[in-house]
Amino acid sequence: MLCDAAQVADGKLFIMGGGWSMTGPDPVPSAIAMKLDVGWHEADDLHHWELFLEDADGQPVIVATPEGEQPVEVRGEFRTGRPTNVPEGSPVDVALAVNLGPLPLPTDSRFSWRLVVDGQTEPDWELSFTTRPAAPPQ
């Protein structure tokens, strides 16, 4: 879910300003709140996740950084373990929150965050959004 801010506490997601699909035109902070289901047999494994920001053509979004131009990507890892009192074979919940600073994105454009977990992705693991057109000069 796209949101203004998110955090994880006690395994639960706390979301502010969630569920939007349009932002801007000026850069503003944003966040991605994720709830993943991990298979029981994979709960003790270390899992690697990546988020890639792509434009409407599926190309990486590039922004200027102090180290030069870089694609907008976020990475992390998690291991969930098997909670007590949960029936064997049940999926295990994993809550993740990624907070981002303002990104200088082109106005009036479409973008998608694509999630990859352990090298795999699915079509419904994408979050798309649009930036509003620039305000007319006054």
PDB file of C-alpha atoms in Angstrom, residues 3-8 13-16 29-34 49 51 74 96-103 113:
ATOM      1  CA  CYS A   3       0.965   5.863   2.073  1.00  0.00           C
ATOM      2  CA  ASP A   4       2.328   9.057   3.585  1.00  0.00           C
ATOM      3  CA  ALA A   5       4.167   7.216   6.392  1.00  0.00           C
ATOM      4  CA  ALA A   6       4.281   3.726   7.900  1.00  0.00           C
ATOM      5  CA  GLN A   7       5.938   1.831  10.711  1.00  0.00           C
ATOM      6  CA  VAL A   8       5.991  -1.684  12.104  1.00  0.00           C
ATOM      7  CA  LEU A  13       1.617  -2.105  10.380  1.00  0.00           C
ATOM      8  CA  PHE A  14       0.734   1.424  11.447  1.00  0.00           C
ATOM      9  CA  ILE A  15      -0.186   3.467   8.375  1.00  0.00           C
ATOM     10  CA  MET A  16      -0.789   7.209   7.962  1.00  0.00           C
ATOM     11  CA  PRO A  29       7.786  12.067   1.500  1.00  0.00           C
ATOM     12  CA  SER A  30       6.003   8.757   0.975  1.00  0.00           C
ATOM     13  CA  ALA A  31       6.047   5.207   2.234  1.00  0.00           C
ATOM     14  CA  ILE A  32       5.235   1.662   1.214  1.00  0.00           C
ATOM     15  CA  ALA A  33       3.501  -0.622   3.704  1.00  0.00           C
ATOM     16  CA  MET A  34       3.758  -4.335   2.958  1.00  0.00           C
ATOM     17  CA  TRP A  49      13.517  -8.315  -0.788  1.00  0.00           C
ATOM     18  CA  LEU A  51      11.734  -2.616  -4.447  1.00  0.00           C
ATOM     19  CA  VAL A  74      15.377  -0.207  -1.774  1.00  0.00           C
ATOM     20  CA  LEU A  96       7.466  -4.268   6.374  1.00  0.00           C
ATOM     21  CA  ALA A  97       7.453  -0.464   6.145  1.00  0.00           C
ATOM     22  CA  VAL A  98       9.679   1.552   3.817  1.00  0.00           C
ATOM     23  CA  ASN A  99       9.686   5.319   4.361  1.00  0.00           C
ATOM     24  CA  LEU A 100      11.101   7.475   1.579  1.00  0.00           C
ATOM     25  CA  GLY A 101      12.164  11.072   1.400  1.00  0.00           C
ATOM     26  CA  PRO A 102      10.827  13.352  -1.336  1.00  0.00           C
ATOM     27  CA  LEU A 103      11.666  11.980  -4.785  1.00  0.00           C
ATOM     28  CA  TRP A 113       7.088   0.103  -7.425  1.00  0.00           C
TER      29      TRP A 113
END
